mmCIF file of C-alpha atoms in Angstrom:
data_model
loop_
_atom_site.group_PDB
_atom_site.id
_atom_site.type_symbol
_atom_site.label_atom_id
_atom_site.label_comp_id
_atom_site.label_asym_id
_atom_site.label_seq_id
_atom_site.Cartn_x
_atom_site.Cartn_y
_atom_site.Cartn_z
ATOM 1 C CA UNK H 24 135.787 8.954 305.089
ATOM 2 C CA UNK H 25 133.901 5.950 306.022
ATOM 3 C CA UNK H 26 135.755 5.393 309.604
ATOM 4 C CA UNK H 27 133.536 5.738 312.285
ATOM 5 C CA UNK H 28 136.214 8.028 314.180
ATOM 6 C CA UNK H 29 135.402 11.170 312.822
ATOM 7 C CA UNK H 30 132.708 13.360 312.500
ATOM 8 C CA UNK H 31 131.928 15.580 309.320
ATOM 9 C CA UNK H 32 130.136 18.033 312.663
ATOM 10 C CA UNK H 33 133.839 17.926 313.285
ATOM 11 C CA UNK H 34 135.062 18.676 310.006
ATOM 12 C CA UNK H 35 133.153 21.634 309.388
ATOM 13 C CA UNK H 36 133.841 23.113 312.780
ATOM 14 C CA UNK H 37 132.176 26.496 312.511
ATOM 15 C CA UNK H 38 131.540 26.558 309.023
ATOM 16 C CA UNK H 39 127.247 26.207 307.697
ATOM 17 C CA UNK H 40 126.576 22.485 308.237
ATOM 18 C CA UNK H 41 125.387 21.481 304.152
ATOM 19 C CA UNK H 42 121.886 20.142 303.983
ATOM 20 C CA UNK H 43 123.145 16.648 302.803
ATOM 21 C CA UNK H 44 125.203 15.884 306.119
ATOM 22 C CA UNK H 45 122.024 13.664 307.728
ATOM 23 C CA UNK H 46 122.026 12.073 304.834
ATOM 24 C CA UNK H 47 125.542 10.923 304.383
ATOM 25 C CA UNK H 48 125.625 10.812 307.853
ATOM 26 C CA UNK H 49 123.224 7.918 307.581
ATOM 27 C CA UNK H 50 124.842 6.208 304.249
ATOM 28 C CA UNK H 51 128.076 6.065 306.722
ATOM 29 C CA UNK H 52 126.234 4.845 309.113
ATOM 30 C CA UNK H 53 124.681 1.766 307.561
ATOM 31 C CA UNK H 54 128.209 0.863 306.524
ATOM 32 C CA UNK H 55 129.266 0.486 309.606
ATOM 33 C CA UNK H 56 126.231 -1.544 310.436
ATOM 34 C CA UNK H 57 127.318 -4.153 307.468
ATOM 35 C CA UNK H 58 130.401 -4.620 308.579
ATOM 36 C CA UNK H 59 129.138 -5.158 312.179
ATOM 37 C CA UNK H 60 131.641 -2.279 313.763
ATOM 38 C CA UNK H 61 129.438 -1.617 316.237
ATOM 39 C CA UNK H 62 131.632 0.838 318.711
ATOM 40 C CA UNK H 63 132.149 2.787 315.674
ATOM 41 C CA UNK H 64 128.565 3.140 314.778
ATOM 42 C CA UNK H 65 127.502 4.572 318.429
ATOM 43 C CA UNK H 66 130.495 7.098 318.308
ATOM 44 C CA UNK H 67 129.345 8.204 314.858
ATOM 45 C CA UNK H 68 125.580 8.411 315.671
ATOM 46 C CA UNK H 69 126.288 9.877 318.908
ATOM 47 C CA UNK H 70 128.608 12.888 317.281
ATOM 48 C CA UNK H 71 126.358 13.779 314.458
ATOM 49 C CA UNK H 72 123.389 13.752 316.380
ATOM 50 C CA UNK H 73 121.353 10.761 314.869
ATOM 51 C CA UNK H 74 119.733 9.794 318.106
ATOM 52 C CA UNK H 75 117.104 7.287 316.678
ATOM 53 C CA UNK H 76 119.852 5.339 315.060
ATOM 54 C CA UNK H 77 122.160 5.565 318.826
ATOM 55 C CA UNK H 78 119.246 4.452 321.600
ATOM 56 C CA UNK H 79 118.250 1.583 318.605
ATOM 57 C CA UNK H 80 121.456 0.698 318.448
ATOM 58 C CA UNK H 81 122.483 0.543 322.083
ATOM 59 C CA UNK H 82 118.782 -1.749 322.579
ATOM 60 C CA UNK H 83 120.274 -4.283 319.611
ATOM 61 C CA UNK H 84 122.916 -4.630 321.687
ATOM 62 C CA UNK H 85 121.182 -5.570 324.836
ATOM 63 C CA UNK H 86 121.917 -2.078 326.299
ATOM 64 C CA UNK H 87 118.834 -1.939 327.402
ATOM 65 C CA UNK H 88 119.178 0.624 331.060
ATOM 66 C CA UNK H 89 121.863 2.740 329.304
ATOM 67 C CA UNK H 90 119.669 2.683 326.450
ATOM 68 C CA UNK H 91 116.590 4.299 328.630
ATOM 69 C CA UNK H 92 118.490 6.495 330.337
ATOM 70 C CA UNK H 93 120.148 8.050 327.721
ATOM 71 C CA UNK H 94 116.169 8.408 326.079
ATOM 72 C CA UNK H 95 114.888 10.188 328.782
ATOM 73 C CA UNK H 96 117.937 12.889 328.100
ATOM 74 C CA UNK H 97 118.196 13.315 324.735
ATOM 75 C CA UNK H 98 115.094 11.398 322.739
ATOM 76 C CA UNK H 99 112.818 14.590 321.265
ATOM 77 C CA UNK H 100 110.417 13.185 318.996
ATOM 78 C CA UNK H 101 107.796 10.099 319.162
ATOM 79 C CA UNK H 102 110.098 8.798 315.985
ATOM 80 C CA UNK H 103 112.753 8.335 318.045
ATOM 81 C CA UNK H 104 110.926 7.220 320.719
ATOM 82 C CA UNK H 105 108.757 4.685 318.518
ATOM 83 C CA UNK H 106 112.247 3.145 317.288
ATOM 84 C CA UNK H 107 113.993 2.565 320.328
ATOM 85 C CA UNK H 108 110.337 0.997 321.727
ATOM 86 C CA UNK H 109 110.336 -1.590 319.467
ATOM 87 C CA UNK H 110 113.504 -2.091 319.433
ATOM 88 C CA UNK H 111 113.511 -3.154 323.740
ATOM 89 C CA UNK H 112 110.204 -4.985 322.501
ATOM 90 C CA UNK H 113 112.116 -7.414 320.540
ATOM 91 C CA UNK H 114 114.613 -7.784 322.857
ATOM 92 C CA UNK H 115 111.637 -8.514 325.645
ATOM 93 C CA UNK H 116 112.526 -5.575 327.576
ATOM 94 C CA UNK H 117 108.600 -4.644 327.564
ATOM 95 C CA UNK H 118 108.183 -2.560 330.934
ATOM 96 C CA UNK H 119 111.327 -0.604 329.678
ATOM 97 C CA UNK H 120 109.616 -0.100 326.115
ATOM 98 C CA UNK H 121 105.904 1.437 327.354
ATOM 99 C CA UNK H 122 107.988 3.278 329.505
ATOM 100 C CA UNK H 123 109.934 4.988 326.531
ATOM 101 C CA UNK H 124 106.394 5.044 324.717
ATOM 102 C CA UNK H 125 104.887 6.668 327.295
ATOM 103 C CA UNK H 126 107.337 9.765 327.322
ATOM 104 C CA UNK H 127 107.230 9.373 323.271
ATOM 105 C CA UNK H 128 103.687 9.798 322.841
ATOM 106 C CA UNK H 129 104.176 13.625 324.606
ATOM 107 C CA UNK H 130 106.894 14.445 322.275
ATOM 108 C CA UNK H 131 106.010 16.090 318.680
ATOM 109 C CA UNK H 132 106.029 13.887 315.951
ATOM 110 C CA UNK H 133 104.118 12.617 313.011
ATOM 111 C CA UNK H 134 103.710 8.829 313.886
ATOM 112 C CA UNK H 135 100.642 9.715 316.865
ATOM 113 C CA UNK H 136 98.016 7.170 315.695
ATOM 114 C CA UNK H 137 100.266 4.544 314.951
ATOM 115 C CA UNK H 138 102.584 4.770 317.953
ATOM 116 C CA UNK H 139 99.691 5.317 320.027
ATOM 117 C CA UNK H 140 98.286 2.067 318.523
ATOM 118 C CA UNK H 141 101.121 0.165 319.704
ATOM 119 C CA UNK H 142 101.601 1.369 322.526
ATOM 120 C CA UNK H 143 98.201 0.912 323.637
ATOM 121 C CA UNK H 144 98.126 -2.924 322.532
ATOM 122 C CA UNK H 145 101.528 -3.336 324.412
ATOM 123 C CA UNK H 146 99.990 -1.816 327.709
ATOM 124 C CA UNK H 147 97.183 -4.260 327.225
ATOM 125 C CA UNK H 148 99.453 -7.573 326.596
ATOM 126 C CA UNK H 149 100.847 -6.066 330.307
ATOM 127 C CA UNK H 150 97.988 -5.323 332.083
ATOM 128 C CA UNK H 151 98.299 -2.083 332.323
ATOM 129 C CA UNK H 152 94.815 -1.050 330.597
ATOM 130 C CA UNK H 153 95.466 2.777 332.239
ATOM 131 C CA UNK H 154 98.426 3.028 330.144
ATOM 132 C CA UNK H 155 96.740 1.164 327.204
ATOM 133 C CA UNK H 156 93.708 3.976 327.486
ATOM 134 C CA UNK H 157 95.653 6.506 327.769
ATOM 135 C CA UNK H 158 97.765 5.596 324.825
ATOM 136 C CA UNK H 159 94.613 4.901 322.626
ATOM 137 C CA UNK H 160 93.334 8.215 323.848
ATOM 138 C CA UNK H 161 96.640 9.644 321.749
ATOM 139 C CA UNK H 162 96.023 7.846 318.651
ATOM 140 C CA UNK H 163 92.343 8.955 318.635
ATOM 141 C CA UNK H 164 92.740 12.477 318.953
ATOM 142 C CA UNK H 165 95.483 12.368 316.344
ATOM 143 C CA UNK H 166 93.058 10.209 313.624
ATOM 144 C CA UNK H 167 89.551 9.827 315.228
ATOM 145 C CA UNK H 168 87.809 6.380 314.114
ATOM 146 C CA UNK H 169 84.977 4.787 315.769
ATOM 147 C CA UNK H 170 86.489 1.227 316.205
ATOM 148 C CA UNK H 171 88.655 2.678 318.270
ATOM 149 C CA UNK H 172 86.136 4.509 319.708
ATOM 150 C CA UNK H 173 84.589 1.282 321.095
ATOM 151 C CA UNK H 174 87.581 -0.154 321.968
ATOM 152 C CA UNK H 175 88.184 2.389 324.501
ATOM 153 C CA UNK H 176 84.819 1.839 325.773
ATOM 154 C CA UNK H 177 85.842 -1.847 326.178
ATOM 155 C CA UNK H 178 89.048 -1.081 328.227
ATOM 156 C CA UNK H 179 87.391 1.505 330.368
ATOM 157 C CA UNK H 180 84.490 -0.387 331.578
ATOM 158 C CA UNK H 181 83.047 1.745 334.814
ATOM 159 C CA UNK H 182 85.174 4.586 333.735
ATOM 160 C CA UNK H 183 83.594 5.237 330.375
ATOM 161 C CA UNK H 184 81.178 8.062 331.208
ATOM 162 C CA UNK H 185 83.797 10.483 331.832
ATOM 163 C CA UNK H 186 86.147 9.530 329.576
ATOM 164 C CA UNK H 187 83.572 9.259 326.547
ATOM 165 C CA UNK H 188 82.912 13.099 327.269
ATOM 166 C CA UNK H 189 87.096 13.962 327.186
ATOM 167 C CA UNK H 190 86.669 12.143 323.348
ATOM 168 C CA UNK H 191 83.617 13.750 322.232
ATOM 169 C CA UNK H 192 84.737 17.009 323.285
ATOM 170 C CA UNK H 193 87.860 16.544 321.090
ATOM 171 C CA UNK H 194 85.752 15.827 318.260
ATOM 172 C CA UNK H 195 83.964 18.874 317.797
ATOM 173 C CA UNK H 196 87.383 20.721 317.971
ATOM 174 C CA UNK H 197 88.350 18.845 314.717
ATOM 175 C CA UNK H 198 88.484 20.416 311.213
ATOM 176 C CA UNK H 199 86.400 18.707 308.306
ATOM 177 C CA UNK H 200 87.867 16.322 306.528
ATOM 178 C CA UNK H 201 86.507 13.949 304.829
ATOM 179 C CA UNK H 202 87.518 10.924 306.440
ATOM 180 C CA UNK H 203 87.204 12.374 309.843
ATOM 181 C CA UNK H 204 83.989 13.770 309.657
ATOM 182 C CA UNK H 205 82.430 10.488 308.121
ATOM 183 C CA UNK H 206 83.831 8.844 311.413
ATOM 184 C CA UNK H 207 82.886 11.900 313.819
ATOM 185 C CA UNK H 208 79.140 11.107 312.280
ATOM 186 C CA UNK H 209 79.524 7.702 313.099
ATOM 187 C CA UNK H 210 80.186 8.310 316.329
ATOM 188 C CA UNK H 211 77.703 11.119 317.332
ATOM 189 C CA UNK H 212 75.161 9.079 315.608
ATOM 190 C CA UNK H 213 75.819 6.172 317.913
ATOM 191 C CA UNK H 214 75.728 8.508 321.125
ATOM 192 C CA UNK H 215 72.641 10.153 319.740
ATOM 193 C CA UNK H 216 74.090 13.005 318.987
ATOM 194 C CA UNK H 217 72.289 14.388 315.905
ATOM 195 C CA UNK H 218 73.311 17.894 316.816
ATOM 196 C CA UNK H 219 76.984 17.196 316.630
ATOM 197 C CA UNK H 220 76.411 15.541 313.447
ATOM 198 C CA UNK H 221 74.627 17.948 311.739
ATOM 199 C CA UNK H 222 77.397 20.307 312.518
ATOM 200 C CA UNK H 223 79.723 17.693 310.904
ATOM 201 C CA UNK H 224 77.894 17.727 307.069
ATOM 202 C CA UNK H 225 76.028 21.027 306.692
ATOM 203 C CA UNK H 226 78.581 22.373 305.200
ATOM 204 C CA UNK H 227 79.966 19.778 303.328
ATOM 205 C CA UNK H 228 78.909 19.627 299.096
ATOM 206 C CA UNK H 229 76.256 17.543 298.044
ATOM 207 C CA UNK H 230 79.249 15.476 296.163
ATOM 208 C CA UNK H 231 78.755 14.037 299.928
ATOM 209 C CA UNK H 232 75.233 13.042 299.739
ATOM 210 C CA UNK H 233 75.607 9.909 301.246
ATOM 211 C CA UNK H 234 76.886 10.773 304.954
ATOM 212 C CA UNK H 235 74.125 13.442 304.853
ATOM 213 C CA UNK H 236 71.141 11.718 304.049
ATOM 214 C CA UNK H 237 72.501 9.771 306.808
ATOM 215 C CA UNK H 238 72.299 12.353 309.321
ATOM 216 C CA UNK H 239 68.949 13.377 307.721
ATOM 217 C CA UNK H 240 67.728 10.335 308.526
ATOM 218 C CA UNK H 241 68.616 10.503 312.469
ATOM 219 C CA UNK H 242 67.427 14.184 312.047
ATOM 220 C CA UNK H 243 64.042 14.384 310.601
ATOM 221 C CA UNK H 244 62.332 13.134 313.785
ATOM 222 C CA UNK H 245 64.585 15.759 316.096
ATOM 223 C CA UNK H 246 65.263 18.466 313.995
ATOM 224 C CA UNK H 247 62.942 18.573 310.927
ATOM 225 C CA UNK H 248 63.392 22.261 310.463
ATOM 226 C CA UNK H 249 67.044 21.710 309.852
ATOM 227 C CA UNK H 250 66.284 18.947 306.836
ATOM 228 C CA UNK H 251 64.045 20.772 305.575
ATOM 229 C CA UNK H 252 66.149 23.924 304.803
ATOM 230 C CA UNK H 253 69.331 22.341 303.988
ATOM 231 C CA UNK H 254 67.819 20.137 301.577
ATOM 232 C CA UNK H 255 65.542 22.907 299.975
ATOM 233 C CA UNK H 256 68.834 24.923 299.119
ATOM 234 C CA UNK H 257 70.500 21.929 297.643
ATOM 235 C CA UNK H 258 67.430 20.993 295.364
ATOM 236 C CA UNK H 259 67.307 24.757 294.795
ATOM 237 C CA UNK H 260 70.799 24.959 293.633
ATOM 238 C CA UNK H 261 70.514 22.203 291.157
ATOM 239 C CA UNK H 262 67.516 23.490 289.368
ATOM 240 C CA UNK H 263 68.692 27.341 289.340
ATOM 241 C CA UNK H 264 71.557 26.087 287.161
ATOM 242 C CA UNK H 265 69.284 24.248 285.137
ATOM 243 C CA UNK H 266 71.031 21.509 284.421
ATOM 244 C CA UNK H 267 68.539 18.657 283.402
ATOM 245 C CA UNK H 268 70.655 16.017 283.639
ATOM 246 C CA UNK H 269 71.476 16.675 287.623
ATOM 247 C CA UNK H 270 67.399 17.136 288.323
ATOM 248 C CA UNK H 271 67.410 13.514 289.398
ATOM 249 C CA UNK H 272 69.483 14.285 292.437
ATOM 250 C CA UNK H 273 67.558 17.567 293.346
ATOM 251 C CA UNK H 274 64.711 15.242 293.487
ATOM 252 C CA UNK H 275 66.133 12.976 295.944
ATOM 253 C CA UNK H 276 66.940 16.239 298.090
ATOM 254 C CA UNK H 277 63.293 16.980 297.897
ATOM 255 C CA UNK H 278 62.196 13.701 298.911
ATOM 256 C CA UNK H 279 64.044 14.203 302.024
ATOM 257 C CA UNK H 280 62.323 17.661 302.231
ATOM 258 C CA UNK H 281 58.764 16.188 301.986
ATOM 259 C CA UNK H 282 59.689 13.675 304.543
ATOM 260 C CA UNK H 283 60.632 15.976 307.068
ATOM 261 C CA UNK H 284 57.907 18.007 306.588
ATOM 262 C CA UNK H 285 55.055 14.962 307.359
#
């Protein structure tokens, strides 16, 4: 069973492949591995289809050009892609690996921020600070933060104006979540923005009060109307459920009401 010279794809022919043949593909597969039978191995990734565990396998080996090619036919998902990147990394095959990180970060996959990430800071080390934008471009849209926000103002110099559009464009086609909109506010914020960022927290509960007396803040000067009303119907809230022991907080949503209004 644990000879790398069959396939279980192979013994079940036609039959419904079970849902536990990855994962004893994998167990036989790491056996192998121990007892360094590496011709084995490749045959027994190859036949049952575990193509992150082939390509990283054929770049351990210092396969590196079979490695790639075979990538660029039958790689599918940035996990794969990720794997077999790091993989030529460590064996200093670096123009081959942000080549296969290139095509990765087009593929679906779950990994986008960090491969983008790496990808980015491996451009960089090359000089390639297209690539390295482009890359960091990837990992922002998938997880938005405003570090790297300046960062890619950093690497794109003369270029930024246009590009700095492309990312704030992307973040007003985000959904709310918490995280995220607490760094799409930091961003608009630092643009000027106040707009933007009042579409990021009027909807979001007063639990939130922090990030939107922030925006208040930037707002009262621009957009008093807005501060006004949204802070009226918090306060409002609060004291129709008569809750003393919240009043404290409708207060502080009045104070912001009163300041907006001078």
């Amino acid at each position: 069973v644990l000879s790398g010279n069959v396939s279980h794809r192979a013994i079940w022919k036609n039959r419904e492949i079970p849902d536990y043949a990855d994962d004893l593909a994998l167990i036989r597969l790491k056996v192998l591995e121990r007892q360094e039978r590496e011709r084995e191995y490749l045959y027994l990734a190859q036949s049952e289809q575990q193509t992150k565990q082939y390509l990283t396998m054929l770049g351990r080996l210092g396969r590196v050009e079979e490695a790639v090619a075979t990538a660029e036919r039958q790689m599918s998902t940035m996990e794969e892609a990720f794997a077999l990147a790091q993989t030529l990394q460590q064996k200093q095959a670096l123009s081959q690996a942000l080549k296969i990180a290139q095509q990765g970060l087009n593929l679906p996959g779950k990994c986008q921020y960090k491969f983008g990430i790496w990808t980015s800071e491996l451009a960089e080390n090359l000089g390639d600070i297209d690539a390295a934008i482009t890359a960091r471009k990837h990992a922002f849209q998938a997880e938005p933060t405003f570090s790297d926000y300046l960062i890619i103002e950093e690497l794109a110099g003369d270029n930024w104006e246009q590009i700095k559009l492309d990312l704030q464009q992307s973040l007003r086609q985000l959904n709310s979540v918490l995280g995220v909109t607490e760094e799409r506010v930091k961003i608009f914020l630092h643009e000027g923005l106040v707009a933007d960022a009042i579409n990021c927290v009027s909807e979001l509960r007063s639990y939130d009060a922090e990030l939107i007396y922030r925006v208040m803040d930037a707002a009262v000067s621009v957009n008093p109307d807005w501060v006004i009303e949204n802070s009226r119907l918090r306060a409002e809230k609060i004291m129709d459920n008569k809750k003393s022991e919240y009043y404290r907080y409708a207060v502080e949503w009045l104070k912001k009401a009163r300041l907006a209004y001078m």
